[in-house]
PDB file of C-alpha atoms in Angstrom:
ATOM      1  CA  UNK A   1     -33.394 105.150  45.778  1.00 65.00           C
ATOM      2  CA  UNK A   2     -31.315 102.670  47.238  1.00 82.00           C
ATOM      3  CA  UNK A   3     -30.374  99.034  45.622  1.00 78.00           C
ATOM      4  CA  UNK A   4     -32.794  97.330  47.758  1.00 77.00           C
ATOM      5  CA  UNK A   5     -35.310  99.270  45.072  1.00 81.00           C
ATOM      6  CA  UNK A   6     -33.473  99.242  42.421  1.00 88.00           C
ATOM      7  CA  UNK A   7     -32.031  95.884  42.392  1.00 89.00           C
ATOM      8  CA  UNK A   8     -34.692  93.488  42.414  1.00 89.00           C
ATOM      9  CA  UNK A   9     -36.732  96.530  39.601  1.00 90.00           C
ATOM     10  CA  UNK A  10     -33.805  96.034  37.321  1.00 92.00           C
ATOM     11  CA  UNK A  11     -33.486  92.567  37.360  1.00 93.00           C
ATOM     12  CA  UNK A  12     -37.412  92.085  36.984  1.00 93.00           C
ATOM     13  CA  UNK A  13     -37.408  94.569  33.807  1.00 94.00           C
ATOM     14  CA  UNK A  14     -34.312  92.580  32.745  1.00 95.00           C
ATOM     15  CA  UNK A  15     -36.687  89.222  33.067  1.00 94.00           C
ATOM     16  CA  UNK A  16     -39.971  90.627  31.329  1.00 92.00           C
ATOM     17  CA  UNK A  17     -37.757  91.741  28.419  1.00 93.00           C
ATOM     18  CA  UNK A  18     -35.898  88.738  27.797  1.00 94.00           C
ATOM     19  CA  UNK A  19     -39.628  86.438  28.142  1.00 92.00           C
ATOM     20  CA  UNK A  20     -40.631  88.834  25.580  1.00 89.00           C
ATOM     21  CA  UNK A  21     -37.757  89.271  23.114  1.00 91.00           C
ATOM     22  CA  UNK A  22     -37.702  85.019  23.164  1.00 90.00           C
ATOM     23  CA  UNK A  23     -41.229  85.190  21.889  1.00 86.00           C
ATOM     24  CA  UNK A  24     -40.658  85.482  17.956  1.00 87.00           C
ATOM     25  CA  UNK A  25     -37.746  83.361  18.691  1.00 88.00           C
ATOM     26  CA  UNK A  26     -39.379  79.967  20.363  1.00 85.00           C
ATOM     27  CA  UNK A  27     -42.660  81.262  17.586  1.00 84.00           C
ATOM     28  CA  UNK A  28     -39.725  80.457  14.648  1.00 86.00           C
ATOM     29  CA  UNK A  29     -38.824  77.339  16.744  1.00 85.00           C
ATOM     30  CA  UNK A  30     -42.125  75.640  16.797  1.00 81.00           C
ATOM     31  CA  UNK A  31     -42.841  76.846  13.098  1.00 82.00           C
ATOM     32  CA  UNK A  32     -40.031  74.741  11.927  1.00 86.00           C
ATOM     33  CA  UNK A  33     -40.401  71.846  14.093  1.00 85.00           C
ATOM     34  CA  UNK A  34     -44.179  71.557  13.353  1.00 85.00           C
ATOM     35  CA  UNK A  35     -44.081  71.848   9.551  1.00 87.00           C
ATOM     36  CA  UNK A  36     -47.456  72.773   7.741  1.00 90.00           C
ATOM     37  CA  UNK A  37     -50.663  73.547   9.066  1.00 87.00           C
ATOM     38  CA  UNK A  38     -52.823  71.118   8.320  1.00 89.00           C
ATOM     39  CA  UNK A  39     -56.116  72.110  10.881  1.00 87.00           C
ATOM     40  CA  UNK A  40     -55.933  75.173  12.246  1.00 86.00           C
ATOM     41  CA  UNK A  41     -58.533  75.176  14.922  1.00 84.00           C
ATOM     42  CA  UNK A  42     -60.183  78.750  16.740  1.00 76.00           C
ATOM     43  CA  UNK A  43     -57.191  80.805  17.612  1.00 74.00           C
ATOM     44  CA  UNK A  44     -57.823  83.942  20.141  1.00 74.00           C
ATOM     45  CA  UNK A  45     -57.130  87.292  19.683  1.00 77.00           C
ATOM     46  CA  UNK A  46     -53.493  88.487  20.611  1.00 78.00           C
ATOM     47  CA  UNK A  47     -54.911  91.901  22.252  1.00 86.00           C
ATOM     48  CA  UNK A  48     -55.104  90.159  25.668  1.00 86.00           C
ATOM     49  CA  UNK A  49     -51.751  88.700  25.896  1.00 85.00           C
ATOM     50  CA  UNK A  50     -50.154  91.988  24.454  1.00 87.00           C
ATOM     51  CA  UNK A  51     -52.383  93.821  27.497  1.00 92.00           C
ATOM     52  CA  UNK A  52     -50.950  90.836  30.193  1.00 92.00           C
ATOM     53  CA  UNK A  53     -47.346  91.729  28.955  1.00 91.00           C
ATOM     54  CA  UNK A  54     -47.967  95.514  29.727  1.00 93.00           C
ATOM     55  CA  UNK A  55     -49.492  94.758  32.879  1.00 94.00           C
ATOM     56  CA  UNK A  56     -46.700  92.136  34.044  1.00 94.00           C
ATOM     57  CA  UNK A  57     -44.085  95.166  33.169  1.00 93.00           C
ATOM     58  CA  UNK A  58     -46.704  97.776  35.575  1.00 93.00           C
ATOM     59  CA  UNK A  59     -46.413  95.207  38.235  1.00 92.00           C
ATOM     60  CA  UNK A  60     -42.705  94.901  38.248  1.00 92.00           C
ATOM     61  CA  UNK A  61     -42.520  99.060  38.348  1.00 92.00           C
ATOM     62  CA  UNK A  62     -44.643  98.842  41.611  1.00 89.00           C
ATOM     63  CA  UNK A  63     -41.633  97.840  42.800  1.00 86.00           C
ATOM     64  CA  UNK A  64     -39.430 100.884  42.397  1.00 87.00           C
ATOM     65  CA  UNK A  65     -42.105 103.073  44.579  1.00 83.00           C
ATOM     66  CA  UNK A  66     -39.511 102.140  47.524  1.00 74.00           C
ATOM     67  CA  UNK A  67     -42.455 101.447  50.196  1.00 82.00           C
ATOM     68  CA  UNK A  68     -42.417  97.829  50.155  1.00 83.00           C
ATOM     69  CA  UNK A  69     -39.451  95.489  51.919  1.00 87.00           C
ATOM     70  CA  UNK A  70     -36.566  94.108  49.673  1.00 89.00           C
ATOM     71  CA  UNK A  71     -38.074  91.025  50.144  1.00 91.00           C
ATOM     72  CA  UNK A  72     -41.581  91.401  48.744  1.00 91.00           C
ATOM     73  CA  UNK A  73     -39.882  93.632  46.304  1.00 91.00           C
ATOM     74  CA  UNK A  74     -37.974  90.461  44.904  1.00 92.00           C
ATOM     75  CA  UNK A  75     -41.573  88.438  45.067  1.00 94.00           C
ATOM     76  CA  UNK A  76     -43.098  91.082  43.176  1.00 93.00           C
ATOM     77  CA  UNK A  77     -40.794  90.991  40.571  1.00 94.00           C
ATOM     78  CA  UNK A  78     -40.555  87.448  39.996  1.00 95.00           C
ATOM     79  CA  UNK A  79     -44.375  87.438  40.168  1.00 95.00           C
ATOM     80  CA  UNK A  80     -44.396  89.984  36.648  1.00 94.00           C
ATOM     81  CA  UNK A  81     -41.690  87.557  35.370  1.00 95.00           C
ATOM     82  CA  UNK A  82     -43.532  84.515  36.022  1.00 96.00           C
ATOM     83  CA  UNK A  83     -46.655  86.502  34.202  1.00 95.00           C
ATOM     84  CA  UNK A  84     -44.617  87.431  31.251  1.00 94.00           C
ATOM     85  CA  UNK A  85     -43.768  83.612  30.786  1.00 92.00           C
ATOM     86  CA  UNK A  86     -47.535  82.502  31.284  1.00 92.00           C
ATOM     87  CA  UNK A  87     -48.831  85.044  28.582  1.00 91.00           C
ATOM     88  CA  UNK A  88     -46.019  83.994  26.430  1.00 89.00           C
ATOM     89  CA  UNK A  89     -47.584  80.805  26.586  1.00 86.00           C
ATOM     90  CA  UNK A  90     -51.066  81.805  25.774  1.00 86.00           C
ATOM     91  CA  UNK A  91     -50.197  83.389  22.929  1.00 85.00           C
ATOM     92  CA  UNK A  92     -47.996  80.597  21.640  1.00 82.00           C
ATOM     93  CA  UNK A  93     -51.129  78.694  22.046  1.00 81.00           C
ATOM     94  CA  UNK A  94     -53.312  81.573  20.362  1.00 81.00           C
ATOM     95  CA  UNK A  95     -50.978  81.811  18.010  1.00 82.00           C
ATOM     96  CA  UNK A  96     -50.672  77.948  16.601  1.00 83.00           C
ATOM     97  CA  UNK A  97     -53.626  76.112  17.954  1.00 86.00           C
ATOM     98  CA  UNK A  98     -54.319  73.658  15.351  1.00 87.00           C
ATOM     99  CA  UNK A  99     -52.979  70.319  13.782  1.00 89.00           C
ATOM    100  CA  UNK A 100     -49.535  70.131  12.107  1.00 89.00           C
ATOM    101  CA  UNK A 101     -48.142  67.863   9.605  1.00 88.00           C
ATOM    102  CA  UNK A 102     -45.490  66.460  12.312  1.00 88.00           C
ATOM    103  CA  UNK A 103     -47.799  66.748  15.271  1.00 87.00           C
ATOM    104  CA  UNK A 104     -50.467  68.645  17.459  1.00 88.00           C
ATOM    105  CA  UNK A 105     -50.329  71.869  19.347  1.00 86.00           C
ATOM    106  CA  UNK A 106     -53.267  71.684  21.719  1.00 83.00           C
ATOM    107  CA  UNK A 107     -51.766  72.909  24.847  1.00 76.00           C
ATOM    108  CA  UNK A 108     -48.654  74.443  25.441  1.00 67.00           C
ATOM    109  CA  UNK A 109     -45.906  72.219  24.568  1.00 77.00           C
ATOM    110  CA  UNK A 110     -46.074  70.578  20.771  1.00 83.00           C
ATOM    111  CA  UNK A 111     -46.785  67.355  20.554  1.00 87.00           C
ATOM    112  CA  UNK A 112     -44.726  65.431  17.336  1.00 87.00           C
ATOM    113  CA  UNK A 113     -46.808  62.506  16.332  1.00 86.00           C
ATOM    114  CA  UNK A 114     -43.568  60.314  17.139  1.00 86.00           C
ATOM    115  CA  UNK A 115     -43.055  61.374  20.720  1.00 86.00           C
ATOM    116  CA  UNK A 116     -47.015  59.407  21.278  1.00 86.00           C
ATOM    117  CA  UNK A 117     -46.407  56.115  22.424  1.00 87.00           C
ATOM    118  CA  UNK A 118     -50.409  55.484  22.769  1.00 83.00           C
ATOM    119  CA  UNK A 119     -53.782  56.859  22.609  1.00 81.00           C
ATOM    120  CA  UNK A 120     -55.666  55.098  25.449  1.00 78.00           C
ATOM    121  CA  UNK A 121     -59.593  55.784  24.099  1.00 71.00           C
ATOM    122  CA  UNK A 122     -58.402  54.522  20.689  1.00 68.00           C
ATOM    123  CA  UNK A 123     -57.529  51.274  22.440  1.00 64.00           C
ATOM    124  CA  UNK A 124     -60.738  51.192  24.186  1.00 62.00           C
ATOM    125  CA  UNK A 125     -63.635  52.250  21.956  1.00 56.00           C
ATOM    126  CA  UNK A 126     -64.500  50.045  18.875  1.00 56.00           C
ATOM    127  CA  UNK A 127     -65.215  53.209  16.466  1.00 56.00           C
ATOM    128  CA  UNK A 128     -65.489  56.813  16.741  1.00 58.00           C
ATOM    129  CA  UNK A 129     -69.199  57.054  17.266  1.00 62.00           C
ATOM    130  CA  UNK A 130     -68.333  56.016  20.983  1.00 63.00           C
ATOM    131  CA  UNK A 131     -65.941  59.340  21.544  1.00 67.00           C
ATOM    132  CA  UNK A 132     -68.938  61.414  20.516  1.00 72.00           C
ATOM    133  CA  UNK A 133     -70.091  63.806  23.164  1.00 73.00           C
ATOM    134  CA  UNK A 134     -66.338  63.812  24.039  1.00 79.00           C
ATOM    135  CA  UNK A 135     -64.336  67.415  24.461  1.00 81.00           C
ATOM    136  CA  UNK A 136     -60.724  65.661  25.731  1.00 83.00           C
ATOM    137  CA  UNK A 137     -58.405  63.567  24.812  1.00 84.00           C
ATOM    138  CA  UNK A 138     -55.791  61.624  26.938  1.00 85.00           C
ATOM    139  CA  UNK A 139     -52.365  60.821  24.908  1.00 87.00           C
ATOM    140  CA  UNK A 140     -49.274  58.910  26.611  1.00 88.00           C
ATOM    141  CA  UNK A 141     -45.906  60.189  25.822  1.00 88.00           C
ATOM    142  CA  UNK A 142     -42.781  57.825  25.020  1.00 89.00           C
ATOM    143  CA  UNK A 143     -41.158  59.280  28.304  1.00 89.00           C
ATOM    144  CA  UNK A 144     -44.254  57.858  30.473  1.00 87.00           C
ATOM    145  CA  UNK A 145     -46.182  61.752  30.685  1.00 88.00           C
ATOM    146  CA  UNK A 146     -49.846  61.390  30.184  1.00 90.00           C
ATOM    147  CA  UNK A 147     -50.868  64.447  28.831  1.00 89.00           C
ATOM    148  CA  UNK A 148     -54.569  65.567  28.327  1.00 88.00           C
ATOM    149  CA  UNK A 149     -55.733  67.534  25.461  1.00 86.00           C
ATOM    150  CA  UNK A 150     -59.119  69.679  26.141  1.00 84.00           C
ATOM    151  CA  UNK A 151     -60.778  71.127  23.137  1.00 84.00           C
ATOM    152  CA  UNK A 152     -63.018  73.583  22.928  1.00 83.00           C
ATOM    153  CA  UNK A 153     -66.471  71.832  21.783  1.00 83.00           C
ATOM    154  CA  UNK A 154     -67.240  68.564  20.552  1.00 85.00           C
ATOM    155  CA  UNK A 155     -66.893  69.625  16.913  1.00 85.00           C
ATOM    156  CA  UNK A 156     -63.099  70.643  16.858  1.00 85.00           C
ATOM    157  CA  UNK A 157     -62.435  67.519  18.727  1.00 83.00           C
ATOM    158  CA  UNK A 158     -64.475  65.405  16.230  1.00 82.00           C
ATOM    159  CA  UNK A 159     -62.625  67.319  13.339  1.00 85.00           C
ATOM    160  CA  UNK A 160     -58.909  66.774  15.234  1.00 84.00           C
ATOM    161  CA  UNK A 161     -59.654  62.850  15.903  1.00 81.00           C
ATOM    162  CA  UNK A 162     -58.818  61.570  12.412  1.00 81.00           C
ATOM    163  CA  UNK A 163     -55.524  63.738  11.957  1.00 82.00           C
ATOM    164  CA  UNK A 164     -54.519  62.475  15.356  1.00 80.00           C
ATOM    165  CA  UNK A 165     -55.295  58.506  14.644  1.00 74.00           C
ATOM    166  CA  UNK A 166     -53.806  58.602  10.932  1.00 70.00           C
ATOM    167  CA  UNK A 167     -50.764  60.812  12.512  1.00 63.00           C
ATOM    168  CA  UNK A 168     -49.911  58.392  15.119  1.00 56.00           C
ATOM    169  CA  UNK A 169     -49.617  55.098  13.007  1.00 48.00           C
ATOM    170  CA  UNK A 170     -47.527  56.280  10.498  1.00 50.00           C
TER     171      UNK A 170
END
């Protein structure tokens, strides 16, 4: 094997292990910053994203088979890399879905109840019978982001509205 092969494979092993040794770490990080759980809504099952890991770390050893160009070999790699940090997400997300007492993980990044600078819908509708039927939520950030948070069904966003309006105004 020459370093064409082994080059890009070593550096692409390098990546997936790093994305996955910084999991418990940035899991620690967010369990500090977002304090108790107050609402934990349906979390997933962590098989999956354990599976997506092992097949991110498959993909970048289909580069060491020494039949594709140094090029694609580098793409490959970064591909299982770029994997790795996706299904670190999801199971961040799988993980701590639910309502904190200093903010809201929804999505991927937590939300702290002081970075909101404004729920639009609570501006518009008069009461929470008129965001029935609703499954997500659009918040605006103090840095200008809008960010929209989908729920699963209508009941874990009526159960997540009250947290979010009583979190916001204090």
């Amino acid at each position: 094997m020459n370093a064409y092969v082994v080059l890009p494979a070593v550096l692409g092993f390098a990546g997936c292990f790093s994305v996955i040794v910084s999991v418990p770490l940035r899991s620690k990080k967010y369990a500090v910053k977002a304090g108790k759980c107050v609402l934990p809504l349906r979390r997933g099952n962590a098989l999956a994203a354990k599976l997506s890991f092992l097949m991110c770390v498959l993909l970048v050893s289909l580069s060491l088979l020494g039949r594709l160009s140094f090029l694609i070999n580098c793409i490959v790699c970064a591909t299982g890399i770029l994997g790795c940090e996706i299904t670190a997400r999801s199971l961040f997300i799988k993980k701590f879905k639910g309502v904190y007492e200093n903010g809201i993980f929804i999505n991927y990044p937590f939300i702290s109840y002081g970075d909101i600078y404004s729920i639009p819908a609570f501006l518009w509708e008069d009461s929470a019978e008129a965001l029935k039927g609703k499954t997500s939520l659009q918040i605006v950030l103090n840095n200008g982001k809008n960010i929209t948070l989908s729920f699963e069904s209508e009941e874990e966003f009526s159960k997540v509205i009250p947290y979010l309006s009583t979190g916001v105004h204090r």
